[in-house]
mmCIF file of C-alpha atoms in Angstrom:
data_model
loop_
_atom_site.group_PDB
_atom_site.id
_atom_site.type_symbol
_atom_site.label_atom_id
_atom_site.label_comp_id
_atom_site.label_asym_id
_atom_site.label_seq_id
_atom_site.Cartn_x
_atom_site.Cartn_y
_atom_site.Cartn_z
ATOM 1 C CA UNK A 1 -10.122 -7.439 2.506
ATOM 2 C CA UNK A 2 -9.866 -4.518 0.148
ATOM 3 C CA UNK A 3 -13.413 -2.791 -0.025
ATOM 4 C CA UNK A 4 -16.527 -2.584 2.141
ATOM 5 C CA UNK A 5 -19.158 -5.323 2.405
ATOM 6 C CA UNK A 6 -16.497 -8.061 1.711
ATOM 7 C CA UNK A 7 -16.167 -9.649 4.627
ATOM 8 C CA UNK A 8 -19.897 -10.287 6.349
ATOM 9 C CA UNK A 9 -20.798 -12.536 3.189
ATOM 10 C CA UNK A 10 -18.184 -14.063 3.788
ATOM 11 C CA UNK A 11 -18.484 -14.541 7.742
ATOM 12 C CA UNK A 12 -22.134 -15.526 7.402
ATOM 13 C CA UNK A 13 -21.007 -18.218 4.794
ATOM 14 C CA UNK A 14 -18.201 -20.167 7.211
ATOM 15 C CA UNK A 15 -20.285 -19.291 10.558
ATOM 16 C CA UNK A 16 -17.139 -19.043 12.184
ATOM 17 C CA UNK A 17 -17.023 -20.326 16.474
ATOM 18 C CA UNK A 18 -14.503 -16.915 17.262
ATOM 19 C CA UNK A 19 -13.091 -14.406 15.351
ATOM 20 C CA UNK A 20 -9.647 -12.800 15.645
ATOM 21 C CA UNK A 21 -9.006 -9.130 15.021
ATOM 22 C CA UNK A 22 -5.158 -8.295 14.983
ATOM 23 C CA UNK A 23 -5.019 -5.016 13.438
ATOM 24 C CA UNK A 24 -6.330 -1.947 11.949
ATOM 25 C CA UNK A 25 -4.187 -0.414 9.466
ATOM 26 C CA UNK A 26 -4.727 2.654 6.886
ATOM 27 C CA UNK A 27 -4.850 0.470 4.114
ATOM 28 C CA UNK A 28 -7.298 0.597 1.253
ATOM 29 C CA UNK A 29 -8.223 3.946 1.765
ATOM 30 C CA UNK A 30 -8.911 4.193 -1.675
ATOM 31 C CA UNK A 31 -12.072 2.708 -1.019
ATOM 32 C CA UNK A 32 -13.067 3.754 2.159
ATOM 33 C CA UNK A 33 -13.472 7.320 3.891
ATOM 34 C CA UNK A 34 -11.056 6.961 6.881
ATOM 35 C CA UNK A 35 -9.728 3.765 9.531
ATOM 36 C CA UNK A 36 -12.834 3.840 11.075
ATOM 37 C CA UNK A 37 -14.914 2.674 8.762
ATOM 38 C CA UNK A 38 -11.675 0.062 7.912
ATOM 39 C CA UNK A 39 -12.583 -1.489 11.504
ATOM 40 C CA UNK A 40 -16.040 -1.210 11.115
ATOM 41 C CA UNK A 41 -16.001 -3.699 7.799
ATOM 42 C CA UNK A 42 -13.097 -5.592 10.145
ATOM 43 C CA UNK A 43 -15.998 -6.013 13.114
ATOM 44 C CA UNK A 44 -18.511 -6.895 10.439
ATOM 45 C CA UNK A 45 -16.832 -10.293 10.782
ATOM 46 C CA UNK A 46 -18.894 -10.675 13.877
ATOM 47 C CA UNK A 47 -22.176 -11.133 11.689
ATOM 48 C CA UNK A 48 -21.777 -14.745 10.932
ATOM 49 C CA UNK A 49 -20.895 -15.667 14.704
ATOM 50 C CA UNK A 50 -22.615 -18.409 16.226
ATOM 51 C CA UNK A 51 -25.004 -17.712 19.112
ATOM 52 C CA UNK A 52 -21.847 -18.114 21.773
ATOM 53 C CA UNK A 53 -19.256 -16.775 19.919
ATOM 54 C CA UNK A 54 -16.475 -14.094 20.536
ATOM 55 C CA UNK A 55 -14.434 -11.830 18.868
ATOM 56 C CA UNK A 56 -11.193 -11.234 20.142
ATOM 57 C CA UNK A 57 -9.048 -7.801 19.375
ATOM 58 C CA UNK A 58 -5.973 -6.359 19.989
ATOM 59 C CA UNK A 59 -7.259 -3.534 22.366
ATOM 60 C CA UNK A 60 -3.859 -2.106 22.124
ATOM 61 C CA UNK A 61 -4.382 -0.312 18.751
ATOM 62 C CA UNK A 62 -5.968 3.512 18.338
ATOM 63 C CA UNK A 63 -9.432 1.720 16.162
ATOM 64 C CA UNK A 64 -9.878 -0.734 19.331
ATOM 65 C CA UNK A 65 -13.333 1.110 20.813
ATOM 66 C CA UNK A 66 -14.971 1.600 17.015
ATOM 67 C CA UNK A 67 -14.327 -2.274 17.041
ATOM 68 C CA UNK A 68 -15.870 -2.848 20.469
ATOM 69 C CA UNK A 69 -18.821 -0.775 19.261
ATOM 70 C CA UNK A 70 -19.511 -2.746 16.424
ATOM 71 C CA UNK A 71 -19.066 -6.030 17.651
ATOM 72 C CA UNK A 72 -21.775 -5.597 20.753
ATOM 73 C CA UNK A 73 -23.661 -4.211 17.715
ATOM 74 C CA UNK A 74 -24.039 -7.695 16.375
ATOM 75 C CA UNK A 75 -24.865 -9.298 19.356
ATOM 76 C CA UNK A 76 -21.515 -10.653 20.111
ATOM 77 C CA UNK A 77 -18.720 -10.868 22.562
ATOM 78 C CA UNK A 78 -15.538 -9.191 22.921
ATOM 79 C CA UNK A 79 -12.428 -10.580 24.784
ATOM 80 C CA UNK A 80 -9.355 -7.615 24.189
ATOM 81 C CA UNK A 81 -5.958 -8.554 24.827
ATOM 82 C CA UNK A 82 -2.999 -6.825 24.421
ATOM 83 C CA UNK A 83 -3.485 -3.280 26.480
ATOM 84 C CA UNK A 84 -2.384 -2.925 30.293
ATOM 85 C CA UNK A 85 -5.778 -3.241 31.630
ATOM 86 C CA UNK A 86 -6.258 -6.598 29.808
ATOM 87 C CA UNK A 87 -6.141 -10.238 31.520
ATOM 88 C CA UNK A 88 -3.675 -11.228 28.237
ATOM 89 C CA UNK A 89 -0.839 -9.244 27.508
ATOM 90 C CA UNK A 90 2.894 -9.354 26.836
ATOM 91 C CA UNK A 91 5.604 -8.545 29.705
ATOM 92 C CA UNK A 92 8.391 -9.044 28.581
ATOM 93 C CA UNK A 93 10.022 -9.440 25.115
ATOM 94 C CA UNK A 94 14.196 -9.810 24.807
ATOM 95 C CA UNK A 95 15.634 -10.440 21.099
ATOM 96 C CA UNK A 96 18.678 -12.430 20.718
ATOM 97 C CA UNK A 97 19.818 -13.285 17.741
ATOM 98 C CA UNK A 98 17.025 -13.056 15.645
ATOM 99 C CA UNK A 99 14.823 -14.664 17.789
ATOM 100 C CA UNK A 100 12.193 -12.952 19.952
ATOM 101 C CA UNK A 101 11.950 -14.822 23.905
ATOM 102 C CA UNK A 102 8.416 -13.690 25.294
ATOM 103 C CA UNK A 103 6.712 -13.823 28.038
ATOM 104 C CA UNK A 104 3.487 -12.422 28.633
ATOM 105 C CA UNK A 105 -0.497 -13.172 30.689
ATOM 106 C CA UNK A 106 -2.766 -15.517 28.995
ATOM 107 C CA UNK A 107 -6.340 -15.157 30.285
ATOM 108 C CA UNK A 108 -4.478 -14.656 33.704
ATOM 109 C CA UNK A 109 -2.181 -17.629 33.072
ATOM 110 C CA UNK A 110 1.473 -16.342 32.867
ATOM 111 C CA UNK A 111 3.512 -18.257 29.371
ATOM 112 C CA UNK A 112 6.532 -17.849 27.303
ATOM 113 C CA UNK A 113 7.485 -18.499 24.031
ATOM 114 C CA UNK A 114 10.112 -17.929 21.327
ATOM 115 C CA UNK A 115 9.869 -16.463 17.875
ATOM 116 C CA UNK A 116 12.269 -16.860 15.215
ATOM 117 C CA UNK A 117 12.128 -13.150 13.878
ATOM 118 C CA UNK A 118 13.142 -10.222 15.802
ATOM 119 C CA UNK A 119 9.765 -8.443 14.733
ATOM 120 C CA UNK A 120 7.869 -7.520 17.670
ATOM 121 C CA UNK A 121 4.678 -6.443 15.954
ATOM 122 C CA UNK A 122 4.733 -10.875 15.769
ATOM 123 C CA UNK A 123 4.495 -10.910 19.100
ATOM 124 C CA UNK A 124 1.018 -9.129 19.357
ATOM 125 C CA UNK A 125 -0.166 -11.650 16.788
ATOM 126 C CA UNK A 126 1.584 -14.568 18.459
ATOM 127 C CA UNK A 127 -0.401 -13.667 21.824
ATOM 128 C CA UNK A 128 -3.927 -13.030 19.796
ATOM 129 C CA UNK A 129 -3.361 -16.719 18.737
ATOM 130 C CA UNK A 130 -3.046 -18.103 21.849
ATOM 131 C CA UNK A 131 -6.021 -16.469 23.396
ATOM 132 C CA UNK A 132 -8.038 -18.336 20.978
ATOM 133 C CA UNK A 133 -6.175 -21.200 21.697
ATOM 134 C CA UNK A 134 -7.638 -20.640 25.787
ATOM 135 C CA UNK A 135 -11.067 -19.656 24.266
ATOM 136 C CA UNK A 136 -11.720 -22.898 22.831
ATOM 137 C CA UNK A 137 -9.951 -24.965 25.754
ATOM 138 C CA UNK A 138 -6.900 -26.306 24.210
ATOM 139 C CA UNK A 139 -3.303 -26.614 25.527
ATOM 140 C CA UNK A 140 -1.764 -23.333 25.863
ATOM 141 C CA UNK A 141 1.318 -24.853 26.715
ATOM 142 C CA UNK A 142 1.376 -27.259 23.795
ATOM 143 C CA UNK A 143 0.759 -23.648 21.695
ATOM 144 C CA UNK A 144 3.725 -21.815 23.329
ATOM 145 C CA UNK A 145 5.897 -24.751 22.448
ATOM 146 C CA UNK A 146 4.826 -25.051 18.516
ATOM 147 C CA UNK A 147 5.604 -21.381 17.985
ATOM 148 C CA UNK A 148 9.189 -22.054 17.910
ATOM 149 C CA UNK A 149 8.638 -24.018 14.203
ATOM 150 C CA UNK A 150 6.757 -21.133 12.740
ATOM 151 C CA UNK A 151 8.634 -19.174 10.351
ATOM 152 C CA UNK A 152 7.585 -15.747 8.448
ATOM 153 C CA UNK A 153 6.400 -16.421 5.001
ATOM 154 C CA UNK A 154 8.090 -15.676 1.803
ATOM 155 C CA UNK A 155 7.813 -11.809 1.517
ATOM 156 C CA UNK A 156 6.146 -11.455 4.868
ATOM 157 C CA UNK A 157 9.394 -10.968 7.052
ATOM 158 C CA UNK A 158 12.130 -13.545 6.272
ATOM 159 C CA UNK A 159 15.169 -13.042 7.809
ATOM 160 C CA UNK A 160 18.185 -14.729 6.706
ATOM 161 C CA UNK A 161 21.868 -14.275 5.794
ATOM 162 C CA UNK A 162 22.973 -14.399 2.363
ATOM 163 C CA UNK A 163 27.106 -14.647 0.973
ATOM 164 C CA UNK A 164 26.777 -12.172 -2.072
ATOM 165 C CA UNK A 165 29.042 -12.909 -4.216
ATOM 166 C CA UNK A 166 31.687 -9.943 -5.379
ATOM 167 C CA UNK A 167 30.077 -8.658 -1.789
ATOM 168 C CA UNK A 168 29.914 -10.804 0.959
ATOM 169 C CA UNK A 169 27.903 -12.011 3.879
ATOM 170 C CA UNK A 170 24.802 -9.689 4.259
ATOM 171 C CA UNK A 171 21.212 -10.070 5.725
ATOM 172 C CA UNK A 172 18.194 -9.881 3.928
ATOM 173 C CA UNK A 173 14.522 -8.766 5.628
ATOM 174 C CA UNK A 174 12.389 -9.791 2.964
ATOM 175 C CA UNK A 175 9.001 -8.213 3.716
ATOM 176 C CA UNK A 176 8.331 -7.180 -0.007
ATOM 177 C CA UNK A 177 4.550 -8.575 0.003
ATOM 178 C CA UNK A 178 2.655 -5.820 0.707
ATOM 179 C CA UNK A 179 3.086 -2.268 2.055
ATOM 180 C CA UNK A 180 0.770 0.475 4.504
ATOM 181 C CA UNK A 181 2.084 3.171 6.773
ATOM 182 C CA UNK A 182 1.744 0.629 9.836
ATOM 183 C CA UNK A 183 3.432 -2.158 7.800
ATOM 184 C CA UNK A 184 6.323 -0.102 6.689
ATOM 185 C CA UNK A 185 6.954 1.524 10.177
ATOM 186 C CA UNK A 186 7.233 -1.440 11.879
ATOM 187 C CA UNK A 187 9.642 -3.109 9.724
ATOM 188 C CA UNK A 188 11.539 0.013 9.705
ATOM 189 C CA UNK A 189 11.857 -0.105 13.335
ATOM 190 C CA UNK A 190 12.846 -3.925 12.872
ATOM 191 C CA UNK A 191 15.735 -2.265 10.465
ATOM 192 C CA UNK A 192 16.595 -0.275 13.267
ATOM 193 C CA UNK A 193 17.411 -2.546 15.857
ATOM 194 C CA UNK A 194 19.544 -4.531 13.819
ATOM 195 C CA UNK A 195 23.407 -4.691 14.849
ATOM 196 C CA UNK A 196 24.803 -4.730 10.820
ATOM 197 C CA UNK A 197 27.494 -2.203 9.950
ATOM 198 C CA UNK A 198 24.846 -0.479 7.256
ATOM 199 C CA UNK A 199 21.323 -0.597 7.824
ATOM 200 C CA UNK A 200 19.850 -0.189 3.964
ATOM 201 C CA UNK A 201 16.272 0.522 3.056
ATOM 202 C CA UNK A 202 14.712 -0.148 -0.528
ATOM 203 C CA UNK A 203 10.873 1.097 -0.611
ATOM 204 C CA UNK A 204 8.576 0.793 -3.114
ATOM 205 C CA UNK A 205 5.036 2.303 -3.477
ATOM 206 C CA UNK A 206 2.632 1.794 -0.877
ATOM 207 C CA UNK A 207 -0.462 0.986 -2.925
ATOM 208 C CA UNK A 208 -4.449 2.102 -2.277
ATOM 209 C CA UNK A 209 -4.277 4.692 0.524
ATOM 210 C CA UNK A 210 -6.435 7.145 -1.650
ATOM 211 C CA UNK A 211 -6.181 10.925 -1.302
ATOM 212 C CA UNK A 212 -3.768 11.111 1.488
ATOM 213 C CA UNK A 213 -1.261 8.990 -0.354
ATOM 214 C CA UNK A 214 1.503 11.537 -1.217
ATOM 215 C CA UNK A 215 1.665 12.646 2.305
ATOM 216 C CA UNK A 216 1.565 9.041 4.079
ATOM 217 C CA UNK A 217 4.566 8.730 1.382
ATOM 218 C CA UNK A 218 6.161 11.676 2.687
ATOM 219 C CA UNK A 219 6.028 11.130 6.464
ATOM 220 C CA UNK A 220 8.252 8.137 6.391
ATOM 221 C CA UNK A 221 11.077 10.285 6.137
ATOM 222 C CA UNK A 222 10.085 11.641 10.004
ATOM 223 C CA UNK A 223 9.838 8.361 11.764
ATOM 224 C CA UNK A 224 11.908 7.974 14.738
ATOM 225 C CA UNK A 225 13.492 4.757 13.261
ATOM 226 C CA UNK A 226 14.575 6.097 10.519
ATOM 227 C CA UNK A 227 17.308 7.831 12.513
ATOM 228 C CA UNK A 228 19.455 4.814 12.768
ATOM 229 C CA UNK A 229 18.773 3.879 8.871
ATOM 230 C CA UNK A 230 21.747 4.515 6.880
ATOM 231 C CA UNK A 231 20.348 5.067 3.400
ATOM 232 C CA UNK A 232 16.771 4.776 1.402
ATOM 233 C CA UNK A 233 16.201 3.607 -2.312
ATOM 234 C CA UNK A 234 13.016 4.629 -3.389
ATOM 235 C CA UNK A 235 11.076 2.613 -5.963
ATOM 236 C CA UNK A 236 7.699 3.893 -7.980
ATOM 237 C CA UNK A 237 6.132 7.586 -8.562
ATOM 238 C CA UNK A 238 5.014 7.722 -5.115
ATOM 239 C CA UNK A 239 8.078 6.759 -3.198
ATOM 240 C CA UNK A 240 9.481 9.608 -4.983
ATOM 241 C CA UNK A 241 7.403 11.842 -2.840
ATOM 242 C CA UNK A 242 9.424 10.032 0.296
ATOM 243 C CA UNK A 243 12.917 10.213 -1.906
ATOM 244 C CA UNK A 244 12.520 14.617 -1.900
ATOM 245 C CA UNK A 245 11.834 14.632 1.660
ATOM 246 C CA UNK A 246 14.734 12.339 3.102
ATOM 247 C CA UNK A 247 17.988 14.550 4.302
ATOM 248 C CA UNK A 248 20.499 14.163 1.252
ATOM 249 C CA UNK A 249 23.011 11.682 3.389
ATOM 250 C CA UNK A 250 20.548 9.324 3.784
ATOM 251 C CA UNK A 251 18.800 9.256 -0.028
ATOM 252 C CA UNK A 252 19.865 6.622 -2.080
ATOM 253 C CA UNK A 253 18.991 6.483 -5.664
ATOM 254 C CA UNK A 254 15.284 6.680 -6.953
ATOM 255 C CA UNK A 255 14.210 3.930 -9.202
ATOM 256 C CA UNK A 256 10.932 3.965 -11.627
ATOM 257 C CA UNK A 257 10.458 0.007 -10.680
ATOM 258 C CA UNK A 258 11.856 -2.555 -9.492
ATOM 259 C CA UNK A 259 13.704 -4.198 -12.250
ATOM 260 C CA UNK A 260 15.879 -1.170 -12.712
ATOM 261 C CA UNK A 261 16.895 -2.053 -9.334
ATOM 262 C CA UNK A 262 18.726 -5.290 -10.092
ATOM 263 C CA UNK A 263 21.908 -4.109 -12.274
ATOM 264 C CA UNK A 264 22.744 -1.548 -9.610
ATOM 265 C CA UNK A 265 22.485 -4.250 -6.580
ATOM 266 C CA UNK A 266 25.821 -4.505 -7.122
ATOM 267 C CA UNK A 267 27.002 -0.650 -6.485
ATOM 268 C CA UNK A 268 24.461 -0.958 -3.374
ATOM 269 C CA UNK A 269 25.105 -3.844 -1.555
ATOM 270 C CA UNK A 270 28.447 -3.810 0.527
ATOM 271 C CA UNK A 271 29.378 -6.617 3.066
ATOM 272 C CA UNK A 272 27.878 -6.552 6.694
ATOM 273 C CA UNK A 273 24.805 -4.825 5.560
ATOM 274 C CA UNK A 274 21.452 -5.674 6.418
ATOM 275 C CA UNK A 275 18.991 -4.928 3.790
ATOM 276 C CA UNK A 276 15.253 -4.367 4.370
ATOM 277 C CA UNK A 277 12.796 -4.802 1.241
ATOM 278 C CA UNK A 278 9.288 -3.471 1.546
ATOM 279 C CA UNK A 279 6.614 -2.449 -0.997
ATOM 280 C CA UNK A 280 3.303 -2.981 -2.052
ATOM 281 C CA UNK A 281 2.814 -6.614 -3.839
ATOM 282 C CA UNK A 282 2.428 -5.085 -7.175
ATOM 283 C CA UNK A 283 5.792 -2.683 -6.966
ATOM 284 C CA UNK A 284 7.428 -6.574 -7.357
ATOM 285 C CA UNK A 285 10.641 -5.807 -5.398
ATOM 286 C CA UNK A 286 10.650 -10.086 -5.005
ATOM 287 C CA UNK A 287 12.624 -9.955 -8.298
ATOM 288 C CA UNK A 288 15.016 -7.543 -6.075
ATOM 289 C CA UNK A 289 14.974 -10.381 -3.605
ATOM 290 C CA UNK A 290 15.293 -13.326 -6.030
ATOM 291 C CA UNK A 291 18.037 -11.340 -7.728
ATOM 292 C CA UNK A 292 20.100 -11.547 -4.511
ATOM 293 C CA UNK A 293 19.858 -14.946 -3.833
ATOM 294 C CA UNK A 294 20.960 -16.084 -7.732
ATOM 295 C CA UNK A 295 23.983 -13.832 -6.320
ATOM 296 C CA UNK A 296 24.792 -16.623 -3.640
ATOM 297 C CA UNK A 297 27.734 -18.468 -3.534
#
């Protein structure tokens, strides 16, 4: 979904049973006014429900009553998970290793289950899943117990340990597939908590976010994660806006696009580093990422 009136055609069309709505990010806002009116076309998925279905939302997120709104607005039900108040919700998450161990209220029922990334934002989504799961009275067990073969897809959070040569063992989050302010904060906070020597940050442009996209640019430099990043490249003419407003020990070089990255992978990469790529799809750092695996062995 990139620009209103997309996705009712589309819900009408499949006359979906129940809906899931995860998130809520500022995304797109080149073509629409504000986040609102992003949930609003996200709650329009409600219009092809059948008679007795439900749409359920993650009630922990700051859009969660303009999605409520519009979802009674269509005749339809909401079940919210995710916030205190709610009858599904996480209690506990521990990461070791990579791997997140959960436990958390489905529908009442108390479950745990393991993820192998040591994103927690994949938690949230992991316990969205399972309340539809409940909804349409399958085995939540059977569910918990399947997570464990799921893997992030290419681009989408991969994390895995490469032996650079000339360099030596480092680890690679790949999350290079696309890029908003909520996607890049949370893998910068996955950065964060990891236990490498260096913890190294090549951005690239976050694409679409309209007239507020020099200063959504900017304000990465202010998040509380980035206090335990080591050093940012910057990739694109907007990143550049982020590159000026990082303190001077923690700027790396500024690139124009990704392929000027790969020669100097070299220079950047030093052993016992983890390495987090992140940009919009179109900034194509996955020839940043595919350069670093030919460098294997």
């Amino acid at each position: 979904m990139n620009h209103p009136g997309e996705i009712a055609p589309l819900s009408v069309l499949a006359k979906p049973d129940i809906a899931l709505i995860t998130s809520v990010a500022p995304a797109h806002l080149a073509a629409f006014k504000n986040i609102e009116e992003i949930a609003r076309e996200k709650a329009s998925i409600a219009k092809g429900l059948k008679g007795d279905g439900s749409v359920i939302i993650n009630q922990s997120i700051t859009t969660a009553e303009v999605l409520k709104f519009e979802i009674v607005s269509y005749n339809q039900k909401v079940i919210g998970y995710g916030s205190r108040g709610c009858s599904s919700k996480i209690l506990n998450i521990d990461e070791i290793k990579n791997w997140l161990h959960v436990g958390g209220l489905v529908e009442g029922e108390e479950h745990n289950f393991c993820l192998n990334t040591s994103s927690t934002h994949f938690a949230e989504n992991a316990l969205g899943s399972l309340v539809v799961v409940k909804k349409i009275n399958c085995d939540v067990k059977k569910a918990c117990e399947s997570l464990q073969s799921w893997r992030p897809g290419i681009g989408r959070g991969s994390i895995k340990k490469i032996n650079v040569r000339n360099v030596g063992l480092i680890e690679l989050i790949d999350d290079g597939y696309n890029a908003n302010p909520t996607s890049v904060s949370a893998a910068l906070e996955t950065l964060s908590k990891s236990k490498s020597k260096r913890r190294i940050a090549i951005l690239g442009d976050m694409k679409e976010l309209g007239p507020s996209e020099v200063d959504f640019h900017k304000s990465i430099a202010s998040l509380a994660s980035m206090a335990k990043v080591d050093c940012v490249y910057t990739v694109g003419p907007l990143m550049k806006n982020l590159h000026n407003s990082l303190p001077k020990e923690k700027r790396g070089q500024h690139f124009k696009n990704s392929l000027e990255v790969v020669p100097e992978l070299s220079s950047i990469l030093k052993r016992g580093d983890c390495l987090l790529l992140k940009a919009s799809l179109s900034v194509g750092v996955s020839v940043i990422s595919d350069a670093i695996s030919d460098l294997e062995g």
